[in-house]
Coordinates of C-alpha atoms and ligand atoms in Angstrom, one line a residue:
M12 CA 0.4 0.4 0.2
E13 CA 1.2 3.3 -0.6
K14 CA 2.0 5.5 2.1
N15 CA -0.2 7.3 4.1
P16 CA 0.4 11.3 3.6
V17 CA -0.9 11.8 7.5
C18 CA 2.1 9.3 8.6
E19 CA 3.9 10.9 7.0
M20 CA 4.3 14.2 8.1
L21 CA 4.2 14.0 11.5
G22 CA 6.2 10.2 11.8
I23 CA 3.8 8.5 13.5
E24 CA 3.0 4.3 12.5
Y25 CA -0.8 4.6 12.6
P26 CA -3.2 6.9 11.0
V27 CA -4.9 7.8 13.8
I28 CA -4.9 10.5 16.4
Q29 CA -6.8 11.0 19.5
G30 CA -8.9 13.7 20.8
G31 CA -7.9 16.7 22.3
M32 CA -10.3 16.3 25.1
A33 CA -11.1 18.8 27.6
W34 CA -10.2 17.9 31.6
I35 CA -9.4 14.4 29.9
A36 CA -6.5 14.3 27.6
D37 CA -3.5 14.1 29.4
A38 CA 0.4 13.5 28.9
K39 CA -0.2 10.6 30.7
L40 CA -3.4 9.0 27.5
A41 CA -0.7 11.2 24.7
A42 CA 2.3 9.2 26.1
A43 CA 0.6 6.4 25.7
V44 CA -0.8 6.2 22.1
S45 CA 2.0 8.2 21.0
N46 CA 3.5 5.2 22.3
A47 CA 0.7 3.1 20.5
G48 CA 2.3 4.6 16.7
G49 CA -0.6 7.3 16.9
L50 CA -0.9 10.4 17.6
G51 CA -1.6 11.0 21.0
L52 CA -2.4 14.8 22.0
I53 CA -2.9 17.1 25.8
A54 CA -5.8 19.3 25.6
A55 CA -4.8 22.7 27.0
M56 CA -8.4 23.8 27.3
N57 CA -8.4 23.1 30.2
S58 CA -4.8 24.4 32.1
N59 CA -3.2 27.8 32.5
G60 CA -0.2 28.6 30.0
E61 CA 2.3 27.0 33.3
Q62 CA -0.2 24.1 34.1
L63 CA 0.0 23.2 30.1
R64 CA 4.2 23.2 30.1
A65 CA 3.9 21.2 33.3
Q66 CA 1.6 18.3 31.3
I67 CA 4.2 19.1 27.8
K68 CA 7.4 18.3 30.0
E69 CA 5.6 15.2 31.6
A70 CA 4.7 14.1 28.0
K71 CA 8.7 14.7 27.4
K72 CA 9.6 11.9 29.6
L73 CA 7.0 9.5 28.9
T74 CA 7.7 8.7 25.5
D75 CA 10.2 9.2 22.8
K76 CA 7.4 9.3 19.7
P77 CA 5.5 12.7 18.8
F78 CA 2.8 13.9 20.1
G79 CA 1.0 17.5 19.7
V80 CA -1.4 20.0 21.5
N81 CA -5.1 20.5 20.6
L82 CA -5.5 24.7 21.4
M83 CA -9.4 24.5 22.0
L84 CA -10.3 28.3 20.7
M85 CA -12.7 29.3 23.2
S86 CA -10.4 28.8 25.8
P87 CA -9.7 31.8 29.0
Y88 CA -6.2 30.9 28.2
I89 CA -6.0 30.6 24.8
E90 CA -3.4 33.5 24.6
E91 CA -0.7 31.8 26.8
A92 CA -1.2 28.3 25.1
V93 CA -0.5 29.3 22.1
D94 CA 2.9 31.2 23.3
V95 CA 3.5 28.2 25.6
V96 CA 3.8 25.1 22.1
C97 CA 6.4 27.6 20.1
E98 CA 8.4 27.8 23.6
E99 CA 7.7 24.0 23.7
G100 CA 9.0 22.2 20.5
I101 CA 5.5 21.2 19.8
S102 CA 5.5 19.9 16.5
V103 CA 2.1 20.1 15.8
V104 CA -1.7 21.2 17.6
T105 CA -4.5 20.8 16.3
T106 CA -6.9 23.9 16.7
G107 CA -11.4 23.1 17.6
A108 CA -14.5 25.2 18.2
G109 CA -13.7 28.5 16.2
N110 CA -11.4 29.7 14.1
P111 CA -7.5 29.4 14.8
S112 CA -7.6 32.9 11.5
K113 CA -5.7 34.8 14.9
Y114 CA -2.8 32.4 15.7
M115 CA -1.7 30.3 13.0
E116 CA 1.2 33.4 11.4
K117 CA 2.5 32.7 15.0
L118 CA 2.0 28.8 15.3
K119 CA 3.3 28.6 11.7
S120 CA 6.4 30.8 12.6
A121 CA 7.3 28.3 15.3
N122 CA 7.6 25.5 13.0
I123 CA 4.8 23.8 14.5
K124 CA 2.2 21.9 11.7
V125 CA -1.1 23.0 12.0
I126 CA -4.3 20.8 11.7
C127 CA -7.7 22.7 12.4
V128 CA -10.9 20.9 13.6
V129 CA -12.9 22.2 10.7
A130 CA -16.9 22.1 10.8
S131 CA -18.0 23.3 7.3
V132 CA -16.3 23.5 3.7
A133 CA -15.6 27.3 4.0
L134 CA -13.6 27.0 7.8
A135 CA -11.6 24.1 5.5
V136 CA -10.9 26.7 2.6
M137 CA -10.1 29.1 4.8
V138 CA -7.5 27.2 6.9
E139 CA -6.2 25.8 4.2
R140 CA -5.2 29.0 2.4
M141 CA -3.6 30.2 5.3
G142 CA -1.4 27.5 5.8
A143 CA -2.3 24.7 7.5
S144 CA -0.9 21.1 6.7
A145 CA -4.8 19.4 7.2
V146 CA -7.8 19.2 8.4
I147 CA -10.0 17.7 10.9
A148 CA -13.2 17.0 9.2
E149 CA -15.9 16.8 12.7
G150 CA -19.4 15.8 11.8
C151 CA -22.0 15.9 14.3
E152 CA -21.8 12.4 15.3
S153 CA -19.2 13.2 17.9
G154 CA -18.3 14.4 21.7
G155 CA -18.4 17.7 23.2
H156 CA -18.7 20.7 21.1
V157 CA -19.8 20.2 17.4
G158 CA -20.7 21.6 14.5
E159 CA -24.8 21.6 12.2
T160 CA -23.2 18.9 9.8
T161 CA -22.7 15.1 9.7
T162 CA -19.3 13.2 9.1
M163 CA -21.1 11.2 6.0
A164 CA -22.0 14.3 3.8
L165 CA -18.9 16.4 6.0
V166 CA -16.1 14.6 4.9
P167 CA -16.3 14.1 1.4
Q168 CA -17.5 17.7 0.7
V169 CA -13.8 18.7 2.1
V170 CA -12.3 16.4 0.5
D171 CA -13.3 18.1 -2.4
A172 CA -13.3 21.4 -1.7
V173 CA -9.4 21.5 -0.4
N174 CA -5.5 20.1 -1.0
I175 CA -4.3 19.2 1.8
P176 CA -5.4 15.7 3.8
V177 CA -8.5 15.1 5.5
I178 CA -8.8 13.4 8.3
A179 CA -12.9 12.4 9.4
A180 CA -13.3 12.4 12.8
G181 CA -17.0 12.0 14.8
G182 CA -19.2 8.3 15.1
I183 CA -15.5 6.4 14.5
A184 CA -14.6 3.9 16.8
D185 CA -13.8 0.5 15.4
G186 CA -12.6 -0.2 11.3
R187 CA -15.6 0.0 9.6
G188 CA -15.9 3.5 10.9
M189 CA -12.2 3.7 9.6
A190 CA -12.7 1.7 6.4
A191 CA -16.4 3.5 6.1
A192 CA -13.7 7.7 6.5
Y193 CA -11.4 6.0 3.5
M194 CA -14.3 5.5 1.3
L195 CA -15.2 8.9 2.0
G196 CA -11.7 11.0 0.9
A197 CA -10.0 10.5 4.8
K198 CA -6.3 10.0 5.5
A199 CA -6.5 9.4 8.9
V200 CA -9.7 9.5 11.8
Q201 CA -9.4 11.0 15.1
M202 CA -11.3 9.5 17.7
G203 CA -12.2 11.2 21.7
T204 CA -15.3 8.8 22.2
R205 CA -13.0 5.5 21.7
F206 CA -10.3 6.2 24.2
L207 CA -11.9 8.2 27.1
T208 CA -12.2 4.2 28.2
A209 CA -8.7 3.3 27.0
K210 CA -6.8 1.1 29.8
E211 CA -4.3 4.3 30.2
C212 CA -7.3 7.2 30.3
G213 CA -7.4 9.4 33.7
V214 CA -11.1 10.1 33.3
H215 CA -13.4 9.3 37.1
E216 CA -14.7 5.3 36.3
N217 CA -17.7 6.5 36.7
Y218 CA -17.7 8.6 33.0
K219 CA -15.6 5.3 32.2
E220 CA -18.7 3.1 33.1
K221 CA -21.6 5.6 32.2
V222 CA -20.0 5.3 28.5
L223 CA -19.1 1.3 28.5
S224 CA -23.0 1.6 28.7
A225 CA -24.6 4.0 27.4
K226 CA -26.9 2.6 23.8
D227 CA -27.0 4.3 20.5
R228 CA -30.0 7.2 21.5
D229 CA -27.9 7.6 24.9
T230 CA -26.9 11.2 24.0
I231 CA -28.1 15.1 23.1
V232 CA -26.7 18.1 22.3
T233 CA -27.6 20.9 24.4
G234 CA -26.8 24.6 24.9
K235 CA -27.7 25.8 20.7
S236 CA -29.1 29.1 22.6
L237 CA -25.7 30.0 23.3
G238 CA -24.4 29.0 20.1
H239 CA -21.8 26.6 21.4
P240 CA -24.1 23.2 20.6
V241 CA -22.6 20.6 23.2
R242 CA -22.9 16.5 23.4
A243 CA -23.2 14.9 25.7
L244 CA -25.0 11.9 27.2
K245 CA -28.0 12.2 28.7
N246 CA -28.4 13.2 32.6
R247 CA -30.0 14.5 34.9
M248 CA -28.1 17.5 34.0
T249 CA -28.7 17.9 30.7
R250 CA -32.4 17.4 31.4
E251 CA -32.6 20.2 33.2
F252 CA -30.9 22.3 31.4
Q253 CA -33.2 21.2 28.1
A254 CA -36.0 22.2 30.5
K255 CA -34.4 25.8 31.2
E256 CA -33.2 25.9 27.1
L257 CA -37.0 26.0 26.2
D258 CA -38.0 27.8 29.2
P259 CA -37.8 31.9 27.5
N260 CA -37.6 33.3 31.1
T261 CA -34.1 31.2 31.2
T262 CA -31.2 34.2 30.9
S263 CA -28.6 32.7 28.4
E264 CA -26.3 33.8 31.3
E265 CA -27.9 31.5 33.4
L266 CA -27.2 29.0 31.6
E267 CA -23.7 29.6 31.2
A268 CA -23.8 29.6 35.0
M269 CA -24.9 25.7 34.6
G270 CA -22.8 24.2 32.4
A271 CA -19.5 25.7 33.8
G272 CA -18.0 23.4 35.1
A273 CA -19.8 20.6 34.7
L274 CA -17.5 18.7 32.3
R275 CA -15.0 18.8 35.7
K276 CA -17.4 17.8 37.3
A277 CA -18.0 14.6 35.8
A278 CA -14.6 13.7 33.9
I279 CA -12.5 14.3 37.5
D280 CA -15.2 14.4 40.5
G281 CA -16.9 11.3 39.3
D282 CA -20.7 13.1 39.2
V283 CA -22.6 11.4 36.1
K284 CA -25.6 13.6 37.7
Y285 CA -25.0 16.7 37.7
G286 CA -21.9 16.9 35.7
S287 CA -21.5 17.0 31.4
C288 CA -20.2 13.7 30.6
M289 CA -19.1 15.0 26.9
C290 CA -19.3 11.6 24.7
G291 CA -20.2 10.9 21.0
Q292 CA -22.9 9.3 19.5
I293 CA -21.0 6.3 19.2
A294 CA -20.4 5.8 22.9
G295 CA -23.1 1.8 22.0
L296 CA -20.2 0.2 20.2
V297 CA -16.8 0.9 22.6
K298 CA -18.1 -2.1 25.0
S299 CA -14.6 -2.7 26.9
E300 CA -11.9 -1.1 28.0
G301 CA -8.8 -1.8 26.5
T302 CA -5.2 -0.5 26.1
C303 CA -4.3 2.1 23.7
E304 CA -2.5 -0.5 21.7
E305 CA -5.1 -2.4 21.8
I306 CA -7.7 -0.2 20.5
I307 CA -5.5 1.8 17.7
K308 CA -4.4 -2.2 16.1
S309 CA -7.6 -4.0 15.9
I310 CA -9.1 -0.7 14.4
Y311 CA -6.7 -0.1 12.0
N312 CA -6.4 -4.2 11.6
E313 CA -10.0 -4.4 11.5
A314 CA -10.0 -1.2 8.8
M315 CA -7.4 -3.1 6.3
A316 CA -8.8 -6.1 6.3
L317 CA -12.1 -4.8 5.4
M318 CA -10.5 -2.6 2.4
G319 CA -9.0 -5.5 1.4
A320 CA -5.5 -4.1 2.1
Ligands
TUI17 O1 -13.8 21.9 20.0 C1 -14.4 20.4 19.7 N1 -15.1 19.7 21.3 C2 -15.1 20.1 22.2 S1 -14.6 20.9 22.7 C3 -14.7 21.5 24.3 S2 -14.6 21.6 25.9 C4 -15.6 22.5 25.7 N2 -16.2 22.7 27.4 C5 -17.0 23.5 27.7 C6 -17.9 23.6 27.4 C7 -17.9 23.7 25.9 C8 -17.2 23.3 25.8 C9 -15.5 19.7 24.6 N3 -15.6 19.9 23.4 N4 -14.6 19.5 18.8 C10 -13.9 20.6 17.5 C11 -14.9 21.7 17.1 N5 -14.7 21.8 16.5 N6 -15.8 20.6 16.2 C12 -16.5 21.4 16.0 C13 -15.4 22.7 16.1 C14 -15.9 23.7 15.0 C15 -17.6 25.1 15.1 C16 -17.3 25.4 14.1 C17 -15.0 24.5 14.1 C18 -15.2 26.2 14.3 C19 -16.2 26.2 13.8 O2 -16.9 27.7 13.4 C20 -15.4 29.0 14.0 C21 -16.4 29.8 12.9 O3 -16.1 31.4 13.3 O4 -16.1 29.5 11.5

């Protein structure tokens, strides 16, 4: 089989990228994914500059393979995070939940490959023009902050619109999903939900169990009225949030206050009733733990077998 452009570009063995899950994707998970031959990512969302630097230093101790940082553009620490990745010699970043224009020049001047998560063709075309090395076309099946278009519809439209490699994300958790993404023209996949239950993932056990027992219709999108829709597992929190969101007397400040800190509550404290368990629609397919190495190899081998490669 011909060489994979995403593997070549990033110096990795398998075209599998781990999602930059806020409060979850730390140095330990990123290093485990990178050691297994994929691309691990540290989520910068929940860390100030110095906390992020400490995570990067820890990951450097845990792996000598390439790893990256996910820059969540709505993060209160985004400016610090951009400076830290430039100073620490990070080779690749992914950006998400917004338009990265403001930071492209600085990142590229520091020799960092920038891979942008996009939820539309328009943004894909724009970031290609600004020098992005690849795009991650993320469909609304994914967990956390979501766009409006499904992976099945988004990926081929982005593939036709840009000349840089397209990585598919949203609703992919096994070899069938990976093979399907390839058929749509993607050269690699990014998975979040699949790595949530990995043995090396430090998310609270209660959260892991909720993902492992989830079925196909167990997620819901809330927060559309605030301009940042989020997909999470249904629970007391999403029910109350939805009711408030539908109530015309609720102010956006009240809603923002309800959402603030909810992911931390679930991921760190294990409060899966009142916290936000962000998770993709594919959770119903995730039935067992497994190490990052087992996950990556089984998915890749299954995909290649299906494709007759
Ligand atoms: O960023 C994500 N997923 C996330 S971030 C996150 S942290 C969070 N915490 C509390 C509340 C809300 C979020 C959890 N999950 N995925 C990448 C992604 N980016 N998905 C969709 C997009 C996106 C959407 C619209 C990227 C750009 C965009 O357009 C921006 C523009 O201006 O055109």
